[in-house]
Coordinates of C-alpha atoms and ligand atoms in Angstrom, one line a residue:
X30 CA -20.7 -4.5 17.9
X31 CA -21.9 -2.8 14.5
X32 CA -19.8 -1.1 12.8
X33 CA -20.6 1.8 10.4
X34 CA -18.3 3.6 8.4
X35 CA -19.3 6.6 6.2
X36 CA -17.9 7.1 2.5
X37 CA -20.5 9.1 0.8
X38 CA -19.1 12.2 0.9
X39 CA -17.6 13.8 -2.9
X40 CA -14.4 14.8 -1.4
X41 CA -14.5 17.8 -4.3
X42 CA -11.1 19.2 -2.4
X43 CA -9.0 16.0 -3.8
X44 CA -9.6 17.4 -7.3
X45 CA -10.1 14.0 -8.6
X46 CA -12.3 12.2 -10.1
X47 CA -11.4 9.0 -8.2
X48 CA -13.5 9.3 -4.9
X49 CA -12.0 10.7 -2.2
X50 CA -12.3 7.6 0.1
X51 CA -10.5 5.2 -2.7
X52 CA -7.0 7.7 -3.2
X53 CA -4.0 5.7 -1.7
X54 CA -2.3 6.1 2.0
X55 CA 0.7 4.1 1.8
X56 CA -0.4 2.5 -1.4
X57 CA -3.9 1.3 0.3
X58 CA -7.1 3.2 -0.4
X59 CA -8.3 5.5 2.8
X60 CA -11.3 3.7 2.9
X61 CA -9.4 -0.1 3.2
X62 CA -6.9 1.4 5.9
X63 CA -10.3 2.0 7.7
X64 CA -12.2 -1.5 6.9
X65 CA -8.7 -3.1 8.0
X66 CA -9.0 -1.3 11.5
X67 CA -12.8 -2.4 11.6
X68 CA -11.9 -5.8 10.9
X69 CA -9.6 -6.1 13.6
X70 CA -12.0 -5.6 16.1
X71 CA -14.3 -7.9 15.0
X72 CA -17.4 -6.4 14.7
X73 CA -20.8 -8.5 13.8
X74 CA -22.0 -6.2 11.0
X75 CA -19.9 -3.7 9.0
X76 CA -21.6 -1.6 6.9
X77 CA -20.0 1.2 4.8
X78 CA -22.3 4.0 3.5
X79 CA -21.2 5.1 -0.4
X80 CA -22.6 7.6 -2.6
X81 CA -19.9 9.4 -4.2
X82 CA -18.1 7.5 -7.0
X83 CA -20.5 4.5 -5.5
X84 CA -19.6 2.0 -8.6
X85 CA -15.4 2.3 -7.6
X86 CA -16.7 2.1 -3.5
X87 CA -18.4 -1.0 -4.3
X88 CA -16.2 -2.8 -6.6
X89 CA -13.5 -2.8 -3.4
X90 CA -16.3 -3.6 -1.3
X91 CA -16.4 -6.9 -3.3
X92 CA -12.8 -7.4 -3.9
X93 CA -12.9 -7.8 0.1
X94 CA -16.2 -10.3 0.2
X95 CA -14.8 -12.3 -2.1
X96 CA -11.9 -12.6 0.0
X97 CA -12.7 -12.4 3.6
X98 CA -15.0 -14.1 5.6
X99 CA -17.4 -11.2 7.4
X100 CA -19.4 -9.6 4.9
X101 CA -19.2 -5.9 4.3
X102 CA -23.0 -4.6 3.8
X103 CA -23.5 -1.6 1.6
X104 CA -25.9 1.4 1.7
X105 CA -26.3 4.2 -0.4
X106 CA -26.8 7.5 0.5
X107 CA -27.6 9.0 -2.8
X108 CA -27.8 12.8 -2.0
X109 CA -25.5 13.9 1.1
X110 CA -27.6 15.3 3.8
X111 CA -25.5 15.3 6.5
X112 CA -23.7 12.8 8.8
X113 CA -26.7 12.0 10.6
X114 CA -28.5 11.3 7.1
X115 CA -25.9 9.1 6.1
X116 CA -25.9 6.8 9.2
X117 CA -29.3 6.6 8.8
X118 CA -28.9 4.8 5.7
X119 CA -27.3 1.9 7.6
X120 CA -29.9 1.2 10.5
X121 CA -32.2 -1.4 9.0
X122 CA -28.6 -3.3 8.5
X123 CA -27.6 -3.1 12.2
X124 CA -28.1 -5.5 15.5
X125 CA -30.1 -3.8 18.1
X126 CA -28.2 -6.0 21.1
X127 CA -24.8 -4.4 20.4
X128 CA -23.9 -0.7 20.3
X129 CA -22.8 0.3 16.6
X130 CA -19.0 2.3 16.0
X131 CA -19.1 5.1 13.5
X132 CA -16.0 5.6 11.7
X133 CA -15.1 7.5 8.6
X134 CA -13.7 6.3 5.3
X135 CA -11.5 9.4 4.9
X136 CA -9.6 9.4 8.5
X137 CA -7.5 6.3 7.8
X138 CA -5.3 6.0 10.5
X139 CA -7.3 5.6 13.8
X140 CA -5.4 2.8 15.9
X141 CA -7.5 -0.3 16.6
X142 CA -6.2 0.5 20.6
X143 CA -8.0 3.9 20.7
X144 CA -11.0 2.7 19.1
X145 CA -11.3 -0.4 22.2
X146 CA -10.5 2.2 24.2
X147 CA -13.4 4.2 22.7
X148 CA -16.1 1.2 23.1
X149 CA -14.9 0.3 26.4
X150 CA -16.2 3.5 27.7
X151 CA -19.2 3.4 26.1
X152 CA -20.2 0.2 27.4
X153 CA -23.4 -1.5 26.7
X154 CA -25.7 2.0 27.3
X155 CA -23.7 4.9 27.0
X156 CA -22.6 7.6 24.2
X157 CA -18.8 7.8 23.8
X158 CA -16.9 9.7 21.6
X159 CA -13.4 10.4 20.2
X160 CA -12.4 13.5 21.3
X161 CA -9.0 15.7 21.1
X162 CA -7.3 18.6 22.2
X163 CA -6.3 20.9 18.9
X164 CA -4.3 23.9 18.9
X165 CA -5.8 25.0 16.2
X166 CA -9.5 23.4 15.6
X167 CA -11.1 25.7 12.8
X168 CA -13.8 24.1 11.0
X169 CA -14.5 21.3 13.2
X170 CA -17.7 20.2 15.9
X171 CA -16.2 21.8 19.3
X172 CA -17.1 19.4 22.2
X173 CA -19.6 21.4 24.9
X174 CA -19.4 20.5 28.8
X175 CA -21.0 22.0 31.6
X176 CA -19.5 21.2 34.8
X177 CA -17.0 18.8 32.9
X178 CA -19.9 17.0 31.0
X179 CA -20.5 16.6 27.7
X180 CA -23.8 18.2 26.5
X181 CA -23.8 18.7 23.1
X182 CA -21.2 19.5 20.1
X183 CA -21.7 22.5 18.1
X184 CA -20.1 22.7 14.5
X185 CA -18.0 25.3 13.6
X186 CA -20.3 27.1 11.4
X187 CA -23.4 27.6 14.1
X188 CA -20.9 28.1 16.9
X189 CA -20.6 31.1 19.3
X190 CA -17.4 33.1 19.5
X191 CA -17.4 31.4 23.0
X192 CA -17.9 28.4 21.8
X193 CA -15.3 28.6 19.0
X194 CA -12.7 29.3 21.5
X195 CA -13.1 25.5 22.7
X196 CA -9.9 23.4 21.5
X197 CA -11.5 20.1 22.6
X198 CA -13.0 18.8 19.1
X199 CA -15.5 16.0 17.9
X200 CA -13.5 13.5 15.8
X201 CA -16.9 12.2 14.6
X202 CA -15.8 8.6 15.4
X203 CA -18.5 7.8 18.3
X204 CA -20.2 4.7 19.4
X205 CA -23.8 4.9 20.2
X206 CA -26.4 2.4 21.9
X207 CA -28.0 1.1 18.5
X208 CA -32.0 1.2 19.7
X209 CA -31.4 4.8 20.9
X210 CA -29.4 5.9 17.8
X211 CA -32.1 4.9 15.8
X212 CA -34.3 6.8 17.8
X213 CA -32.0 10.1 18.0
X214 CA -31.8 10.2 14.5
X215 CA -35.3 9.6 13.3
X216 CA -35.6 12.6 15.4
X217 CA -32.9 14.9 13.6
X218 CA -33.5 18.2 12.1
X219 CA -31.8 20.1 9.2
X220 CA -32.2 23.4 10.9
X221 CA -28.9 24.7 11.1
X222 CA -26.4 26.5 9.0
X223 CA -25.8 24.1 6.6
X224 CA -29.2 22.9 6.0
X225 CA -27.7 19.5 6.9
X226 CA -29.0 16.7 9.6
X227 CA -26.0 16.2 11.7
X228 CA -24.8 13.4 13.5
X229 CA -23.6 15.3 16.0
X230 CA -27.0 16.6 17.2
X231 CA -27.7 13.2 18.8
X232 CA -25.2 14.3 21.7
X233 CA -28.1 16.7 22.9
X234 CA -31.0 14.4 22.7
X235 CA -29.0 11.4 24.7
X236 CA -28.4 14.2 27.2
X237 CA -31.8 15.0 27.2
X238 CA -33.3 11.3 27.2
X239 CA -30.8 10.6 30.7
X240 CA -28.0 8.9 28.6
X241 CA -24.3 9.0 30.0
X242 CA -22.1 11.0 27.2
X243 CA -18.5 10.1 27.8
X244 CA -15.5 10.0 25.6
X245 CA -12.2 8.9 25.1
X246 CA -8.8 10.3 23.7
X247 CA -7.0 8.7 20.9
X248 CA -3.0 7.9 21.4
X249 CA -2.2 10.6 19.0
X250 CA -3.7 13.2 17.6
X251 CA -2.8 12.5 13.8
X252 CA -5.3 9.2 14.6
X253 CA -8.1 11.3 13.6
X254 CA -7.0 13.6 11.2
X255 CA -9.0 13.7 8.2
X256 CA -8.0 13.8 4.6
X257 CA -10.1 16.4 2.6
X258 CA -7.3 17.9 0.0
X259 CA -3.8 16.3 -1.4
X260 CA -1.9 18.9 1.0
X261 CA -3.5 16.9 4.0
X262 CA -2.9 13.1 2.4
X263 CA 0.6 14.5 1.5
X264 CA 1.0 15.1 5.5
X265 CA -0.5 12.0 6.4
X266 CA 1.4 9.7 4.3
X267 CA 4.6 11.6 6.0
X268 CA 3.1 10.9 9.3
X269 CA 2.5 6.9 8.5
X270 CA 6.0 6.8 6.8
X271 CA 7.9 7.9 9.6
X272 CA 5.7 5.4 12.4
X273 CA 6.4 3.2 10.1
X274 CA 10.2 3.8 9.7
X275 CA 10.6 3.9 13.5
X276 CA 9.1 0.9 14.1
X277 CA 11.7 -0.2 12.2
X278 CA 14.3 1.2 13.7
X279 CA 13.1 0.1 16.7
X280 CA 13.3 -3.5 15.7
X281 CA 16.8 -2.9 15.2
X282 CA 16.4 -2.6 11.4
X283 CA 19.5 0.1 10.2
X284 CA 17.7 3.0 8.1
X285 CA 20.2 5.4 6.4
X286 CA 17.6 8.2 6.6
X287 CA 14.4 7.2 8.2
X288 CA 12.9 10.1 6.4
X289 CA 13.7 9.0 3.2
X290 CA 11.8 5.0 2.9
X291 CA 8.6 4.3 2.0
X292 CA 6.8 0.9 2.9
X293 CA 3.2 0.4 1.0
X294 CA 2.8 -3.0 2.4
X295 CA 4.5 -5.2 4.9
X296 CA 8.5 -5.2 5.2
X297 CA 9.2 -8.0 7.7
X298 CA 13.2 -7.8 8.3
X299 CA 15.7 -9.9 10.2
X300 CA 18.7 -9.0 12.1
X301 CA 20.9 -6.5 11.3
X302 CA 19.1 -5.4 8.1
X303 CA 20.2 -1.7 6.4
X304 CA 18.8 -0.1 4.1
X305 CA 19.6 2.9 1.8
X306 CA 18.0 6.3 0.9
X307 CA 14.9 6.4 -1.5
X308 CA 14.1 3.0 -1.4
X309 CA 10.4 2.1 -2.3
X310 CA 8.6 -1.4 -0.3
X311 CA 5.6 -3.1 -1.8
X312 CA 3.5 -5.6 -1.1
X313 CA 5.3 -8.3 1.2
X314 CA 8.7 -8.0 1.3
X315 CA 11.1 -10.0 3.5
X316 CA 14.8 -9.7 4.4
X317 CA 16.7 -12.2 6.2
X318 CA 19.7 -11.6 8.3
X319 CA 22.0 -8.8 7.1
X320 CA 20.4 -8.1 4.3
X321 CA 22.0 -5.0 2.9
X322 CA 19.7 -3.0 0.3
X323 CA 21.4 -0.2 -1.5
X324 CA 19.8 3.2 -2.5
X325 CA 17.1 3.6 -4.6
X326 CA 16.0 0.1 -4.8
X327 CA 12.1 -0.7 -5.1
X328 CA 10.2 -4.1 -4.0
X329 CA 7.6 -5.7 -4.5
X330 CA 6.4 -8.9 -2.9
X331 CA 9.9 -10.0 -2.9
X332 CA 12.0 -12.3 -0.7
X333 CA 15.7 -11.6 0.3
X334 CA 17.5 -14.2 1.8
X335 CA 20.3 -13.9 4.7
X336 CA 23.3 -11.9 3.5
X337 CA 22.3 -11.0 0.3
X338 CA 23.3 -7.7 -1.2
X339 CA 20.9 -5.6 -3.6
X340 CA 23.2 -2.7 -5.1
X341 CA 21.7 0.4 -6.0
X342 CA 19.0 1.3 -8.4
X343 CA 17.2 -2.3 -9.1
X344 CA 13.3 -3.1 -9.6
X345 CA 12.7 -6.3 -7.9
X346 CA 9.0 -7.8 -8.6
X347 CA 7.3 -11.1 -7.3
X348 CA 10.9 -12.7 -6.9
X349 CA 12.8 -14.5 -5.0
X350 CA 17.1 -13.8 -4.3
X351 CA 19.3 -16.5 -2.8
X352 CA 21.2 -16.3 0.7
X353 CA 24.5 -14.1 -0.4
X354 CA 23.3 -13.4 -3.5
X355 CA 24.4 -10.1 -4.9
X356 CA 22.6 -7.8 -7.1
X357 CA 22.6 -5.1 -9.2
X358 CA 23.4 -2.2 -9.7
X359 CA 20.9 -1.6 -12.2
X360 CA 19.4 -4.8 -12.6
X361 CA 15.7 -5.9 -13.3
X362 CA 14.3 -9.7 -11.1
X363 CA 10.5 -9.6 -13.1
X364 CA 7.9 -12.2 -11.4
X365 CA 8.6 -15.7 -11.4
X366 CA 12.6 -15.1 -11.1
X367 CA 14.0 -17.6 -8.1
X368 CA 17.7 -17.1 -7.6
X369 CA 19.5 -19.8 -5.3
X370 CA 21.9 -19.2 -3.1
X371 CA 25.4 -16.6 -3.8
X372 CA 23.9 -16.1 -7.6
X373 CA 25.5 -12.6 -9.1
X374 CA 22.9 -10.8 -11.4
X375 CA 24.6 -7.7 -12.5
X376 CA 24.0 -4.6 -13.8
X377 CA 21.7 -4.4 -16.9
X378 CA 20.2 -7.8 -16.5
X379 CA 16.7 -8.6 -16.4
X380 CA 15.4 -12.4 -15.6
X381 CA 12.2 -13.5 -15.9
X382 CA 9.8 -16.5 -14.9
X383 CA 13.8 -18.3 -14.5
X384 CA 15.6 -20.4 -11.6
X385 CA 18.9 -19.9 -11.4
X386 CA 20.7 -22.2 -9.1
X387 CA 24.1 -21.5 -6.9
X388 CA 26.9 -19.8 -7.6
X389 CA 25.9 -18.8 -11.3
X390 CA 26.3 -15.7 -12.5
X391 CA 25.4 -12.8 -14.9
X392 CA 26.8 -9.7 -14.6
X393 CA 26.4 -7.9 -17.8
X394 CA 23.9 -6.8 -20.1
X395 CA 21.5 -10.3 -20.4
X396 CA 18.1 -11.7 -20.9
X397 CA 17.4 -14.2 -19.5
X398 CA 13.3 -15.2 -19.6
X399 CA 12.0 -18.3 -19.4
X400 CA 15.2 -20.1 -18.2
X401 CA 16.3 -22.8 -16.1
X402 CA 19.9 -22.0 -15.3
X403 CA 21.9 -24.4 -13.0
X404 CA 24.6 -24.2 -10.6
X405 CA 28.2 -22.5 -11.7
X406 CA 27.0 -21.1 -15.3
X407 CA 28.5 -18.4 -16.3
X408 CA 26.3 -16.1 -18.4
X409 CA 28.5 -13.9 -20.5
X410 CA 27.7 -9.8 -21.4
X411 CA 24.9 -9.7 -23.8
X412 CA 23.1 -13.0 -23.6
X413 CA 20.0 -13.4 -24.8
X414 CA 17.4 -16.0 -24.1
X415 CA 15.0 -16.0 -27.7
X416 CA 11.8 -17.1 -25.8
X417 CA 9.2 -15.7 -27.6
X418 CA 8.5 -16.1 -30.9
X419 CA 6.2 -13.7 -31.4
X420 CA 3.3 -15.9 -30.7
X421 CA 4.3 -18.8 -27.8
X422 CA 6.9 -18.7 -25.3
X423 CA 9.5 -21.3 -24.8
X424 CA 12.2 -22.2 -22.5
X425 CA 15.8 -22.6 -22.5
X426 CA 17.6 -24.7 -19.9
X427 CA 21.6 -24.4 -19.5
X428 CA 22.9 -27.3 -17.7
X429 CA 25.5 -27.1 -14.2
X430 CA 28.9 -26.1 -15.6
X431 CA 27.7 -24.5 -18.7
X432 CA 30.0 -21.1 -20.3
X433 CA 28.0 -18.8 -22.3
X434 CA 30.3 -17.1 -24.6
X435 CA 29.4 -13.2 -25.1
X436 CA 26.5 -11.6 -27.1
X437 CA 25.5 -15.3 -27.3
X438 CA 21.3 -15.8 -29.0
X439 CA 19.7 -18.9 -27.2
X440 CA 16.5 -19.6 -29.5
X441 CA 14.6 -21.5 -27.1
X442 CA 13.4 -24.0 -26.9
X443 CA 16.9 -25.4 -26.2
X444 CA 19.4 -27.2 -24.3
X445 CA 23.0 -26.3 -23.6
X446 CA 24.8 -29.3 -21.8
X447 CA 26.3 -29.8 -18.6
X448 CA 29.8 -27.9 -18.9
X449 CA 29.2 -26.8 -22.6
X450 CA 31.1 -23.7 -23.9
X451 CA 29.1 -21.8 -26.1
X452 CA 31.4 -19.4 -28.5
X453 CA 31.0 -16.0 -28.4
X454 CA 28.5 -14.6 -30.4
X455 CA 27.0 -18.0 -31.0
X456 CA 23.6 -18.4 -32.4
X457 CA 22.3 -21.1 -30.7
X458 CA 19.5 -22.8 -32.5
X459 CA 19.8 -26.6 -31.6
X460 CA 20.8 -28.4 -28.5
X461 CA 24.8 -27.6 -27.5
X462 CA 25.7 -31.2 -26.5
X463 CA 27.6 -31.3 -22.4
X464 CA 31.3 -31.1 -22.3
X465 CA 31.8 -29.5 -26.0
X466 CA 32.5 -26.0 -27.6
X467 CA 29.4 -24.8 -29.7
X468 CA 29.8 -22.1 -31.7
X469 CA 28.3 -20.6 -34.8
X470 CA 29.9 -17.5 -36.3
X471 CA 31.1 -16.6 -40.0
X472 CA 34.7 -17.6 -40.1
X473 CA 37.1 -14.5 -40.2
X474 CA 39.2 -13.6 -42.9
X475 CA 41.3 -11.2 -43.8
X476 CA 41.1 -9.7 -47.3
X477 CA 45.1 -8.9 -48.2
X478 CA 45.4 -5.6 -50.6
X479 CA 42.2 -4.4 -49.7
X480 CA 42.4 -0.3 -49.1
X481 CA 40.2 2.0 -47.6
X482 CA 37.7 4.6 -50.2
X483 CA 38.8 7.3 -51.1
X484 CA 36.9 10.5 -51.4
X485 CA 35.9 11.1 -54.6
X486 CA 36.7 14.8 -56.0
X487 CA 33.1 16.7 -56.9
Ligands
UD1_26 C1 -17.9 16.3 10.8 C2 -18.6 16.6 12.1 C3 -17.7 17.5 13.0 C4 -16.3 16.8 13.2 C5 -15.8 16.5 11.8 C6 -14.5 15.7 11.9 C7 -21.0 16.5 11.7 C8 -22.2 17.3 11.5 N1 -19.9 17.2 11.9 O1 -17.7 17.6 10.2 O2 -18.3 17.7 14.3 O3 -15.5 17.7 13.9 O4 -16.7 15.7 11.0 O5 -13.8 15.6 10.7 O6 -21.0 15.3 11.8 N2 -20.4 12.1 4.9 C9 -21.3 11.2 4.3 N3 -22.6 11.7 3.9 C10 -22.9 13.0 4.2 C11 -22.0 13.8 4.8 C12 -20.7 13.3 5.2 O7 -21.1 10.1 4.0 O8 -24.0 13.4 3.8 C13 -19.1 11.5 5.2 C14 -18.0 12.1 4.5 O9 -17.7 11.4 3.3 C15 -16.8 12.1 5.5 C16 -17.5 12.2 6.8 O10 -18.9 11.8 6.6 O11 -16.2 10.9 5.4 C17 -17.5 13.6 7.4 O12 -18.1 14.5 6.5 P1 -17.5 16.0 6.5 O13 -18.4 16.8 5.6 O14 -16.0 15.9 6.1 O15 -17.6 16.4 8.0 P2 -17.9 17.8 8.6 O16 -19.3 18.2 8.2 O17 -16.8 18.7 8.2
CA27 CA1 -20.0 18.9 5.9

């Protein structure tokens, strides 16, 4: 099969100047939700028609060849003509021995099911196409029968009062014999109240030529709802949120308010997962048994292991948190952080690029980047790992055992020793050696006699 999916169009309703095709559904551009789809039905040739904001199109178009195996072609359509115009652009590209899928970069959410279902009933020699049942179908091609068969599609603005009546619309998502569309289309005019060469006019002519017209109904009817404006992404993104949150649900996952989660990625979860309100999923995230994830967490490409508690209001990026590890509230894991197992970060600590093994903890107020941190340290309020000096980063390793005394300064690179005690407020600028108590700090005094000022009389 040949797939074609059309992205020319300007999308001037978005009132953007990114292209309508490339704004995000659930933090994936329109038009990849659509490749993605394409892909999994393993087409021989996909081809996606740009025009529009063509330079941003193509640069994702890359981004994909350079990192799957079926190449995406590309054709431009450099002044919009119509529908049919555009899918015109693709035919030299296609395989006359398989029938070719049209598809559209701005209706993102067509299940991969309803499209087999689509080519099924097409077959090898027949015109199918998605069709649905709208209360309310202003603006789109109604879907004509006589007798119950399809015989042509009239678009809203050439339609009859008659024919405006009819609820049953055209998605545009067809699949077409591929020698015959080439044929029907060489054949289009622009006759019609838009001045445009529609797709839709091939209906009649494969009518006409003896062809079978058929079609097919998607599961849903949000599968082919376009996105022309922000109201209509706006609704869309509601729509894939809330499949999304009951396929959770229905995994057994515990959401506190299924309305209020968004996933922009993949959330794979184990058993007896809950999560809280207004939390944000990005990327790959996984959580192991009985994760609990308090509100207003976000994740990115993160891994949670079993049992493991994430308090409220943490940013958790490219990291990894230990079985029974507890975190939060209010703390920051920045890529490269991989926290064993029962490790306590607390609330305003941020780690970065550091391991931290079992049972260690920092609950207060730290930095710690660039650290390797071992098992039962204690890292006390207001640490701070001194990895950077300005020009090259360096790292600071704290041996099994070790106490970090408050507001302690580690100017990496350095050492502190298996079960060394670092003094409070210790600037720590050479190795602390294992076993000992390191500390620098001013010795205190007290100055007898001293009195306070005194205001002086003006
Ligand atoms: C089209 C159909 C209509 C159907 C509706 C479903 C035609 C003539 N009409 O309407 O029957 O109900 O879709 O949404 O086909 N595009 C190009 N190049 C062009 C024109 C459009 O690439 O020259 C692309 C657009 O980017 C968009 C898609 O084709 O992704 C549909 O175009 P749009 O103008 O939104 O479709 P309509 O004319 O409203
Ligand atoms: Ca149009």
């Amino acid at each position: 099969m040949n797939v074609v999916i059309l992205a020319a169009g300007m999308g001037k309703r978005m009132q953007s100047a990114l292209p309508k095709v490339l704004h995000p559904l659930a933090g994936k551009p329109l038009l990849s939700h659509v490749i993605d789809t394409a892909r999994s039905l393993a087409p021989s040739k996909l081809c996606v028609i740009y025009g529009h904001g063509g330079a941003a199109v193509l640069k994702l178009l890359e981004l994909y060849n350079a990192t799957h195996e079926l190449p995406i072609a590309a054709a431009e359509q450099a002044q919009q003509l119509g529908t049919g115009h555009a899918v015109q652009q693709a035919l030299p590209l296609l395989d006359d021995h398989v029938p070719t899928l049209i598809l559209y970069g701005d209706v993102p959410l067509t299940s991969a099911v309803s499209l087999q279902h689509l080519v099924q009933a097409a077959g090898r020699d027949k015109l199918a196409i998605l069709t649905v049942e709208q209360d309310d179908p202003f603006g789109l091609g109604r879907i004509v029968r006589e007798d119950g068969a399809i015989v042509r599609i009239v678009e809203e603005k050439d339609a009859t009062n008659t024919e405006r009546a009819i609820r049953e619309i055209n998605s545009g998502i067809m699949v077409a014999p591929t020698v015959q569309l080439k044929k029907w289309l060489s054949a289009l005019s622009n006759d019609n109240a838009q001045g445009e060469y529609y797709l839709t006019d091939i209906v009649a002519q494969a009518v006409a030529d003896g062809v079978s017209v058929t079609s097919a109904q998607p599961g849903s009817v949000w599968e082919v709802a376009g996105v022309n404006s922000k109201v209509q992404l706006a609704q869309l993104e509601r729509i894939h949120q809330n499949n999304i949150a009951q396929a959770l649900l229905e995994r057994g996952v515990t959401l506190l308010d299924p309305a209020r989660i968004d996933v922009r990625g993949e959330l794979i979860c184990g058993r007896d997962v809950t999560i809280d309100v207004g939390c944000v999923f990005e990327g790959l995230v996984e959580l192991g048994d009985g994760v609990r994830v308090g509100a207003n967490n976000v994740l990115v490409n993160a891994k949670v292991a079993a049992g493991a508690h994430i308090k409220p209001f943490c940013h958790i990026e490219d990291a990894v948190v230990g079985a029974s590890s507890v975190i939060g509230p209010y703390a920051r894991l920045r890529p490269g952080t991989v926290l064993a197992e029962d490790v306590h970060v607390g609330n305003f600590v941020e780690v970065k690029n550091s391991q931290i093994a079992a049972h260690s903890k920092a609950n207060h107020l730290a930095y710690i980047g660039d650290a390797t941190i071992g098992s039962r340290v204690n890292v006390g309020a207001g640490t701070i790992t001194c990895n950077y000096d300005g020009v090259n980063k360096f790292r600071t390793v704290i041996e099994d055992d070790a106490f970090i005394g408050s507001d302690s300064q580690l100017i990496a690179p350095v050492t502190v020793g298996k079960g060394a005690t670092l003094g409070a407020g210790t600037t720590l600028s050479k190795d602390a050696p294992a076993g000992k108590l390191t500390i620098s700090r001013a010795k205190q005094i007290t100055i007898d006699g001293w009195t306070r000022p005194i205001k002086i009389a003006k």
